[in-house]
Coordinates of C-alpha atoms and ligand atoms in Angstrom, one line a residue:
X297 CA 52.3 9.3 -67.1
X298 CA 55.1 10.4 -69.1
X299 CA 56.6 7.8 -70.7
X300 CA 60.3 7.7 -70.7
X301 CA 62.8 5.3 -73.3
X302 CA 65.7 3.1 -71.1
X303 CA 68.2 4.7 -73.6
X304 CA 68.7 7.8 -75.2
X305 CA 70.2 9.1 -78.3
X306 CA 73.5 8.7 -77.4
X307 CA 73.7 5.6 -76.7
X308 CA 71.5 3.9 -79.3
X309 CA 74.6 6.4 -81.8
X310 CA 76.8 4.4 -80.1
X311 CA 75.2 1.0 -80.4
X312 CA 74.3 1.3 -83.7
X313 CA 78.0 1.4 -84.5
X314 CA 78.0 -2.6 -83.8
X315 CA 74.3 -3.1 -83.9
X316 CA 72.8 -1.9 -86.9
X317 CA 68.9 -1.2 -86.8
X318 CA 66.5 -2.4 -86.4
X319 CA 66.8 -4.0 -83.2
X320 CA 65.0 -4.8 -80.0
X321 CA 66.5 -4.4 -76.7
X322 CA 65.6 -5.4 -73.2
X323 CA 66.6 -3.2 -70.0
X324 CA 68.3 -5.6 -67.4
X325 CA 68.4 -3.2 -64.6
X326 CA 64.2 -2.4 -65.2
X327 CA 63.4 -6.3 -65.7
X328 CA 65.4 -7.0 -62.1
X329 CA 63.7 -4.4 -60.4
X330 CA 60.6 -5.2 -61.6
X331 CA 60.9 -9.1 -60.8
X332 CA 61.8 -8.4 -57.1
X333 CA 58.7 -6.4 -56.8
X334 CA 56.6 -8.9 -58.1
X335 CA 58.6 -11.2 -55.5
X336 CA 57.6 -9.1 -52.6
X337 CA 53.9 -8.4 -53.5
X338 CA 53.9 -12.4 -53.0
X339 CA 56.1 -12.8 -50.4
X340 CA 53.2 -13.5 -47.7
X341 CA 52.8 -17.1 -49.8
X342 CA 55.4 -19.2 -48.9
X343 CA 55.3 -21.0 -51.8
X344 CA 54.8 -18.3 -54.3
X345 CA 56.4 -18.7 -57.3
X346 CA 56.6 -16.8 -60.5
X347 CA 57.0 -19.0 -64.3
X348 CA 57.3 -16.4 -66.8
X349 CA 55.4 -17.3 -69.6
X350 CA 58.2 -17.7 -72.4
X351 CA 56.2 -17.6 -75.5
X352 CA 56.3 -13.7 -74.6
X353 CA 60.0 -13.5 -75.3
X354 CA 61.5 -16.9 -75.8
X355 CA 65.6 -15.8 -75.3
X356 CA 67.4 -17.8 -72.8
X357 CA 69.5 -14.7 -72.0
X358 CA 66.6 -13.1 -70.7
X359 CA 65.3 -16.3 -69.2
X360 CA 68.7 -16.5 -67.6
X361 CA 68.3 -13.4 -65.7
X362 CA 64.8 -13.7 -64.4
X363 CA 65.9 -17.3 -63.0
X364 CA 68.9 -15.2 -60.9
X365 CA 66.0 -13.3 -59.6
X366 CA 63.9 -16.7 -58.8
X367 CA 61.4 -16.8 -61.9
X368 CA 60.7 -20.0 -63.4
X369 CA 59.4 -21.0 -67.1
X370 CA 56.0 -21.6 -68.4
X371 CA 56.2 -23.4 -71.4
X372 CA 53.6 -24.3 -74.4
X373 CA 56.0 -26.6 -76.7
X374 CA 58.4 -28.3 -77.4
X375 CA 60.8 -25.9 -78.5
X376 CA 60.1 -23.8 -75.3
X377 CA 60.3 -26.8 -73.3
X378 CA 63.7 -27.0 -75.0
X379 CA 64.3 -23.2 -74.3
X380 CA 64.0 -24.2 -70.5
X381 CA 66.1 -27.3 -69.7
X382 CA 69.4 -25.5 -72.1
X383 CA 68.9 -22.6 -69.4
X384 CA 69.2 -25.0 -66.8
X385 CA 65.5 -25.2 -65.6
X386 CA 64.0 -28.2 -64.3
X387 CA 61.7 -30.4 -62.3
X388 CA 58.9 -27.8 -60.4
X389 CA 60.7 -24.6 -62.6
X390 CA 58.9 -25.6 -65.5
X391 CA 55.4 -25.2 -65.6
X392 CA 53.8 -26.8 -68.7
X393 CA 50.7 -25.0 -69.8
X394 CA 49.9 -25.9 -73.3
X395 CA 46.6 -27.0 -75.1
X396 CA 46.1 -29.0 -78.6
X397 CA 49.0 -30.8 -77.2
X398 CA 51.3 -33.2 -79.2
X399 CA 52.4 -37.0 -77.8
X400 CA 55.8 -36.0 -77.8
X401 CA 55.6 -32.8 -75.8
X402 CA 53.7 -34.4 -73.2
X403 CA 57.0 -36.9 -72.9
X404 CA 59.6 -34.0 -73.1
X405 CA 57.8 -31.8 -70.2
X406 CA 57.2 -35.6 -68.1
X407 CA 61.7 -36.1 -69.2
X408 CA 62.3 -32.7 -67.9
X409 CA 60.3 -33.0 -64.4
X410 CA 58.0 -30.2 -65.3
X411 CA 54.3 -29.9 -63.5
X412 CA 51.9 -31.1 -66.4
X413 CA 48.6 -28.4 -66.4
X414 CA 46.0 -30.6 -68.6
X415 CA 43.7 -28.2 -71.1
X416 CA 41.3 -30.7 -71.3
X417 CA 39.8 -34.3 -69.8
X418 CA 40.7 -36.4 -73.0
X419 CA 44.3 -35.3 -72.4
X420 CA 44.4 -37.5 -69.4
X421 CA 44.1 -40.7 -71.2
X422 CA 46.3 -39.5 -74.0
X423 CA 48.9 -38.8 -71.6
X424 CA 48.8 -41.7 -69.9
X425 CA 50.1 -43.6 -73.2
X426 CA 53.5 -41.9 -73.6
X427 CA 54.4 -40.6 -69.6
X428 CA 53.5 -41.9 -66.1
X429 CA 52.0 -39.5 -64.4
X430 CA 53.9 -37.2 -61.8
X431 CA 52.9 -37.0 -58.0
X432 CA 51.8 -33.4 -58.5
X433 CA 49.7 -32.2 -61.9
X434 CA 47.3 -29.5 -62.5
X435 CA 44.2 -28.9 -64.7
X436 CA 43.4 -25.4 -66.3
X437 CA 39.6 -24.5 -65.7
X438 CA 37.4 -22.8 -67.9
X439 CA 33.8 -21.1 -66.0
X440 CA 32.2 -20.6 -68.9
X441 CA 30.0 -18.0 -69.4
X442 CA 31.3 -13.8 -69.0
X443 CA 33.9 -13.3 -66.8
X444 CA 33.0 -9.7 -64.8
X445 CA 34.7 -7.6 -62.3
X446 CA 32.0 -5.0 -60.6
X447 CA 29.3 -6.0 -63.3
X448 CA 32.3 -5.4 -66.2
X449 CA 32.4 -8.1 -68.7
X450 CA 36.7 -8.3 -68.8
X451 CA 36.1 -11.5 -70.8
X452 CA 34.2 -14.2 -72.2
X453 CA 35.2 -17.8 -71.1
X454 CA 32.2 -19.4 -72.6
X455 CA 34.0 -18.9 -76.1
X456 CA 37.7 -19.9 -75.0
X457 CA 38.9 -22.6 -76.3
X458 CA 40.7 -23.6 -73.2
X459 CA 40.7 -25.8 -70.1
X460 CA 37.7 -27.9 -68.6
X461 CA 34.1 -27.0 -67.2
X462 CA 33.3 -26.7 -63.6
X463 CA 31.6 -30.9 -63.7
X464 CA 34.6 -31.8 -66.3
X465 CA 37.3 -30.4 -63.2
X466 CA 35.9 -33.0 -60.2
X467 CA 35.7 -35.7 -62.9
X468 CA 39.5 -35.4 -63.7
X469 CA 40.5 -35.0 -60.0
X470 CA 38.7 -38.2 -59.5
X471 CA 40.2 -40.2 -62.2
X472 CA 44.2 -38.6 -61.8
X473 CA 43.3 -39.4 -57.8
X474 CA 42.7 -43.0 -59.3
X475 CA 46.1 -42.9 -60.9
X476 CA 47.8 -42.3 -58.0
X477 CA 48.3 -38.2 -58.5
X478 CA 48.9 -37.3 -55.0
X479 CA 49.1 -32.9 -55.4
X480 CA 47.1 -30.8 -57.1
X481 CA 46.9 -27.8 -58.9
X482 CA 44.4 -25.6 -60.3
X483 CA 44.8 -23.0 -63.0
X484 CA 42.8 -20.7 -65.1
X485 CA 43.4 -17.6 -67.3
X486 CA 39.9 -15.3 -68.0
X487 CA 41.2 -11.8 -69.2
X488 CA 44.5 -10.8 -71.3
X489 CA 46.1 -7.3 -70.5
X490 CA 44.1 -6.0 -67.4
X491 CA 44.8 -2.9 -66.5
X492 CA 43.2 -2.9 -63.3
X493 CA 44.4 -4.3 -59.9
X494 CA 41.3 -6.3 -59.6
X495 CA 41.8 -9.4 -61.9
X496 CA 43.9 -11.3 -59.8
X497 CA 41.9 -10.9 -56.5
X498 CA 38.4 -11.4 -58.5
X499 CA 40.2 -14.6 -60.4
X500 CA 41.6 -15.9 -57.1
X501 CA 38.1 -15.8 -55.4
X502 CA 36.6 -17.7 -58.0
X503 CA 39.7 -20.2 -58.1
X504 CA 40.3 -20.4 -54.4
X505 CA 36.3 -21.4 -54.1
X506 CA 36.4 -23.9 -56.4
X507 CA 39.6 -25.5 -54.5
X508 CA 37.6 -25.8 -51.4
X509 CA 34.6 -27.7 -53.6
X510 CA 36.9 -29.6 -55.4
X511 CA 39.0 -31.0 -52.0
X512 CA 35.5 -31.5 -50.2
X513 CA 33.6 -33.1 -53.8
X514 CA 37.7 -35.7 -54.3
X515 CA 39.4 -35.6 -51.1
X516 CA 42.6 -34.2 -52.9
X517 CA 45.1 -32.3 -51.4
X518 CA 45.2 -29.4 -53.4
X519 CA 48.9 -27.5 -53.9
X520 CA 48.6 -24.8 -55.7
X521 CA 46.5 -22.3 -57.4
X522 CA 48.0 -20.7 -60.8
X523 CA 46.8 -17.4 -61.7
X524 CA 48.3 -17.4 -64.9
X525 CA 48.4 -14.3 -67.1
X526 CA 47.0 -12.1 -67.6
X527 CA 47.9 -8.7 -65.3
X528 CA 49.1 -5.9 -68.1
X529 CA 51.1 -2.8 -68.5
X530 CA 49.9 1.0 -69.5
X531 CA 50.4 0.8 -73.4
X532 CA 49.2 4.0 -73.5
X533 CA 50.8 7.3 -71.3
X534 CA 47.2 7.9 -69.7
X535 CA 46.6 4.7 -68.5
X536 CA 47.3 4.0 -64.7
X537 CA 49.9 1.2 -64.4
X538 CA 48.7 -1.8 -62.0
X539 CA 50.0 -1.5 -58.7
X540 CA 51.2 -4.7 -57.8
X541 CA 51.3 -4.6 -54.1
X542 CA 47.6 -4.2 -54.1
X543 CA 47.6 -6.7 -56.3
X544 CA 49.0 -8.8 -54.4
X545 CA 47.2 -7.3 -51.0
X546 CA 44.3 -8.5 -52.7
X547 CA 45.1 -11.9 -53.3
X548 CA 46.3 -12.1 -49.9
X549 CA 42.4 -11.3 -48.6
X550 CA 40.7 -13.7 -50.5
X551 CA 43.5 -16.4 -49.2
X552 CA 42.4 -15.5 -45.8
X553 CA 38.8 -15.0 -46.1
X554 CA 38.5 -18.6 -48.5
X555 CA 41.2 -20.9 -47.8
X556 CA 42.5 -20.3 -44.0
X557 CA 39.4 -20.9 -42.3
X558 CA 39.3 -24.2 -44.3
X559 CA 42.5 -25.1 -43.2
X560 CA 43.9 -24.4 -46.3
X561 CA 47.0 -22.4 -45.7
X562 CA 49.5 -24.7 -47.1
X563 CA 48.2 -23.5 -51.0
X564 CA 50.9 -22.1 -52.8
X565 CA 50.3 -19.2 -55.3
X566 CA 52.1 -19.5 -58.5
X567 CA 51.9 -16.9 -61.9
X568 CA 52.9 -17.4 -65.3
X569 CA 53.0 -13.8 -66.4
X570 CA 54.8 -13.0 -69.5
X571 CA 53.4 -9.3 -70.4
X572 CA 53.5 -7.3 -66.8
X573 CA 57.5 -9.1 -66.8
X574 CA 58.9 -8.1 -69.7
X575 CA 57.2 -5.8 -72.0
X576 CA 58.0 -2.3 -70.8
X577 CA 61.7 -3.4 -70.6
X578 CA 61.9 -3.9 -73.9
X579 CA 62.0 -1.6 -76.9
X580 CA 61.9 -1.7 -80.7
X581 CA 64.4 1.2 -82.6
X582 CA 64.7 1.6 -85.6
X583 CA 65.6 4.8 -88.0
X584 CA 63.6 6.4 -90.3
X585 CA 64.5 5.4 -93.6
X586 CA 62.0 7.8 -96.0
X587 CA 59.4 10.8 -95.5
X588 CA 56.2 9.9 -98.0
X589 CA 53.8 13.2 -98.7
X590 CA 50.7 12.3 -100.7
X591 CA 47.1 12.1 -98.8
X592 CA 49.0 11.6 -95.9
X593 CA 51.9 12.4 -94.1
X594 CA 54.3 8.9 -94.0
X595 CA 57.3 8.2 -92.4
X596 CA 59.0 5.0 -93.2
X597 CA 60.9 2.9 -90.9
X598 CA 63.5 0.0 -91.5
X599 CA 61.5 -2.0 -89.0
X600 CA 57.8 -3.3 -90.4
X601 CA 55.3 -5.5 -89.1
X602 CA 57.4 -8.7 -89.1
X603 CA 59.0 -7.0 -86.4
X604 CA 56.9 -6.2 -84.4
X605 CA 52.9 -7.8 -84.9
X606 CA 50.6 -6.2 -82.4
X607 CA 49.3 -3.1 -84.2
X608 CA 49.0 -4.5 -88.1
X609 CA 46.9 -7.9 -86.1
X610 CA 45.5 -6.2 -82.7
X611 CA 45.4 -2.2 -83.7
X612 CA 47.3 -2.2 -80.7
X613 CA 48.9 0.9 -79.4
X614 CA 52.6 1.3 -79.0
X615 CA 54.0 4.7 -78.0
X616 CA 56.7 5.9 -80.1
X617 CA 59.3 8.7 -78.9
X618 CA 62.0 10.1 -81.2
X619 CA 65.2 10.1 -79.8
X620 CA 66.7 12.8 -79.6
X621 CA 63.5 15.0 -79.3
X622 CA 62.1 13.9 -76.0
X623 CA 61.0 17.1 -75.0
X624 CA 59.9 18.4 -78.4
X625 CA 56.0 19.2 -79.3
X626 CA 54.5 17.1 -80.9
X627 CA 52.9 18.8 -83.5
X628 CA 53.2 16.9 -86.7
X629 CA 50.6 14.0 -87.4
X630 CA 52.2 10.9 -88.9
X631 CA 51.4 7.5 -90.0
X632 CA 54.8 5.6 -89.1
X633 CA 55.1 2.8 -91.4
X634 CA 56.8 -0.2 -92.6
X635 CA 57.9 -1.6 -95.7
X636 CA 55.3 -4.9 -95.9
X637 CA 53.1 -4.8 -99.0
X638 CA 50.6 -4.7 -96.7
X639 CA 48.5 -1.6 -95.5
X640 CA 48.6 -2.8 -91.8
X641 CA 52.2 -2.6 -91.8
X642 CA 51.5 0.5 -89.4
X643 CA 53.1 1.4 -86.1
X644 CA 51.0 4.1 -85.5
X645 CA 48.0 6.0 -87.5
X646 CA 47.3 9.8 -87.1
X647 CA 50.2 10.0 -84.6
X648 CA 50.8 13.6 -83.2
X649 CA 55.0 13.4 -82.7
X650 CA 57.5 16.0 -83.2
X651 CA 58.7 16.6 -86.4
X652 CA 60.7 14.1 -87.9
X653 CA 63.4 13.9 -90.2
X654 CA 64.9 10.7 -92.1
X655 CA 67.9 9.3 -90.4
X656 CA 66.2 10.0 -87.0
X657 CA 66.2 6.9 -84.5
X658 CA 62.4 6.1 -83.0
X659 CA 62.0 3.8 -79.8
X660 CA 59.0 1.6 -80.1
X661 CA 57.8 1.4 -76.7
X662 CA 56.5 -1.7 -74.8
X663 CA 57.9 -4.6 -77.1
X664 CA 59.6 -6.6 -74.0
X665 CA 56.7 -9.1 -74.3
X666 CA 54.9 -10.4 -77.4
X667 CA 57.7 -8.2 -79.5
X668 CA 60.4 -9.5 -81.3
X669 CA 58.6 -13.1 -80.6
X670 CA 55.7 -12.9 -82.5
X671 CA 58.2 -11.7 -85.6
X672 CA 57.7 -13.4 -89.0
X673 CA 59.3 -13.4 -92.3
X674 CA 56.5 -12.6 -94.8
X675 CA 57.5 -10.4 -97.5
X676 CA 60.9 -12.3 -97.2
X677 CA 61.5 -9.6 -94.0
X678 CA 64.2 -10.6 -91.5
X679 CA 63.7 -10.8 -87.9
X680 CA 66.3 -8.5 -86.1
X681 CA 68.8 -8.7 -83.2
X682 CA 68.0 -8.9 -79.7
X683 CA 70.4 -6.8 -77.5
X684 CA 70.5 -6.8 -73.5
X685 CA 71.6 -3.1 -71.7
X686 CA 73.1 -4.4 -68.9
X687 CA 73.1 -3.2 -65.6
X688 CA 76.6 -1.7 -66.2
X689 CA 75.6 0.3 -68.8
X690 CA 77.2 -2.0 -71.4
X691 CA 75.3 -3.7 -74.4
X692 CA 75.3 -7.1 -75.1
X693 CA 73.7 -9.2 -78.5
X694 CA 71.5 -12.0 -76.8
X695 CA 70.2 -12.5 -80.3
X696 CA 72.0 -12.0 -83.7
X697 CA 69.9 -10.5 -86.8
X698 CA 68.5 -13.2 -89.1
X699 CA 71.0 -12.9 -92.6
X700 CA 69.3 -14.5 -96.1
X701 CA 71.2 -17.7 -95.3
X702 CA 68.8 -18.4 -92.2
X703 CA 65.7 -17.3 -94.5
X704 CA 66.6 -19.9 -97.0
X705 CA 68.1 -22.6 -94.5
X706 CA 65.0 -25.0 -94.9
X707 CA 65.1 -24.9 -98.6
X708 CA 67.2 -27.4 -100.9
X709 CA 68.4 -25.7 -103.8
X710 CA 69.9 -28.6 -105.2
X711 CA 66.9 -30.7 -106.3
X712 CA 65.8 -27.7 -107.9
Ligands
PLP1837 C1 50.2 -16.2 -72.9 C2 50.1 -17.0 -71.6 C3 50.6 -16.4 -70.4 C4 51.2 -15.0 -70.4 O1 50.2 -14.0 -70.6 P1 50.6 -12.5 -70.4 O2 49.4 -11.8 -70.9 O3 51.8 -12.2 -71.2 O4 50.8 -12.3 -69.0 C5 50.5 -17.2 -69.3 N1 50.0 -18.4 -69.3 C6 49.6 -19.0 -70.5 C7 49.1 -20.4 -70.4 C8 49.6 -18.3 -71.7 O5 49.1 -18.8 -72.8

């Protein structure tokens, strides 16, 4: 499939009259649509609910708009818990999924109301020394071994560092049931970036059998079952994007075939996805600041790496369109750059995109999620601004660029 910027030329020469480059912005009308979609997939659970994971793009503008459209927050930290109580989230809104977790997140998320997913059985005692516990927490399972859809190995559990093993899951049922947990919920995450519309059924069927096990083994009444992250977008313009009515078609079998002949129909489904929410509706542009001809051909941009993390760590593709040339051929090969002194400051290797000349405006495709929030500040690099296109048309900053005051704001010059 084609793919298609949210903005074209025009208006980024128009924006970049306030906004300088580089920047990343979000498309509000594409993140609504999308998030009422995902609503209706689900809409045969009555207690489906979505908490967008906001370690994929922590601004509370954004996390604004997708709790108009319903969406609570998954949260990791601290600071994220934060992120979610100053945008007016509480109580069941905040889902708190975080592992290797500190004393004094563990009391924030218990403050704020938020559901408590343990990673691991030890966490249960360590928790119990700084919150009570809450009538309703969950516990994140791990299955161990290869996790495989139709004989495909998606994943390997067995070398995740997260959640507890199938005996470990009854044992902490057992002992929260002891301390007077009356709800539970169950969560896992086994593959990142499926782009297939089986993960979530094959995930669900393994989750919604162990729910009827663990109920029968502890006698719990079991609440909900998170599916986590995990469902992904088409990176690349040949893959086929997830459809997620089938998706959600697919959960809903399982659902019947596993839990409503157990009498299990009061199971809520909740998701924390971060990727399949945001990152199409969010692009990186920045202009094209030199042309380099030696063994290669380069084109340097004034975003790098500590923009935009996923192809200098993961190789990962992001498709790149000039602006302004939409419909050109693309028959020059380019290795788009940035300026880190490091060679995996590359957006793209061996690129075939039309020709390009400095001064030209590229859109980064794709950065909605696991974009801008994974920016850094080697090299002494800035993070950019975070604008939001509005439904209207109009642009607003959600996010002002990072100046050499914020870079050096944790230093003390004066003991020097
Ligand atoms: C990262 C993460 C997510 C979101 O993952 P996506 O791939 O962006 O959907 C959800 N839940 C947890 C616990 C995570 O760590």
């Amino acid at each position: 499939m084609k793919k298609t910027p949210f903005v074209t030329l025009e208006q980024v020469e128009s924006i970049v009259k306030d906004y300088p480059t580089p920047f990343h912005i979000y498309d509000e009308k594409g993140i609504r649509e999308n998030a009422r979609k995902l609503k209706e997939a689900f809409a045969w659970n009555k207690g489906y609910k979505e908490y967008f994971a906001v370690k994929a793009t922590p601004n509370p503008y954004i996390m604004k708009v997708l709790k108009e459209e319903g969406i609570g927050a998954d949260c990791s930290s601290y600071t994220e818990l934060l992120l979610a109580d100053k945008v007016g989230l509480d109580g069941s809104n905040i889902m708190f999924s975080s592992n290797v977790t500190p004393a004094a997140d563990f009391a924030l998320a218990a403050k704020l109301g938020a559901i408590v997913n343990f990673d691991d059985i030890t966490h249960i005692d360590f928790y119990e020394k700084v919150a009570p516990f809450q009538e309703t927490m969950s516990c994140r399972f791990n299955p161990g071994g290869d996790f495989k859809i139709k004989s495909q190995i998606m994943d390997t559990p067995q070398d995740a560092k997260y959640g507890l093993t199938r005996p470990q899951m009854t044992e902490a049922f057992l002992k929260l049931k002891e301390k007077g947990v009356k709800h539970f919920g169950i969560h896992a995450f086994l593959a990142s970036n499926t782009v297939t519309n089986e993960y979530y059924p094959a995930l669900a069927r393994i989750l919604f059998k162990t729910a009827v096990e663990l109920k029968k083994e502890t006698g719990v009444h079991i609440a909900f079952i998170n599916l986590s992250g995990g469902v992904g977008i088409p990176y690349r313009p040949d893959q086929t994007p997830n459809d997620i009515m089938a998706i959600g078609e697919g959960v809903r079998q399982a659902y019947e075939e596993i839990f409503v002949p157990e009498g299990m129909d009061d199971v809520a489904i909740y998701t924390e996805l971060g990727r399949f929410v945001l990152g199409p509706y969010g692009g990186l542009v920045s202009q094209v600041l030199h042309e380099k001809h030696t063994h290669k051909e380069y084109v340097g941009l004034d975003a790098c790496a500590a923009n935009l993390m996923r192809p200098a760590i993961y190789g990962a593709y992001h498709h790149i369109t000039v602006l302004g040339k939409e419909d050109a051929e693309c028959d020059h090969m380019y290795d788009v750059t940035g300026g880190l002194c490091e060679n995996n400051d590359k957006f793209a290797i061996d690129r075939m995109l039309p020709e390009i000349k400095i001064g030209d405006y590229l859109f980064i495709h794709d950065t909605g999620a696991h974009g801008f929030a994974m920016g850094y500040n080697y090299n002494g690099k800035l993070r950019s601004a975070e604008l939001l296109l509005k439904e209207d048309g109009s642009v607003e900053q959600i996010r002002r660029a990072e100046t050499p005051e914020d870079y050096f704001a944790t230093l003390n010059f004066d003991n020097l």
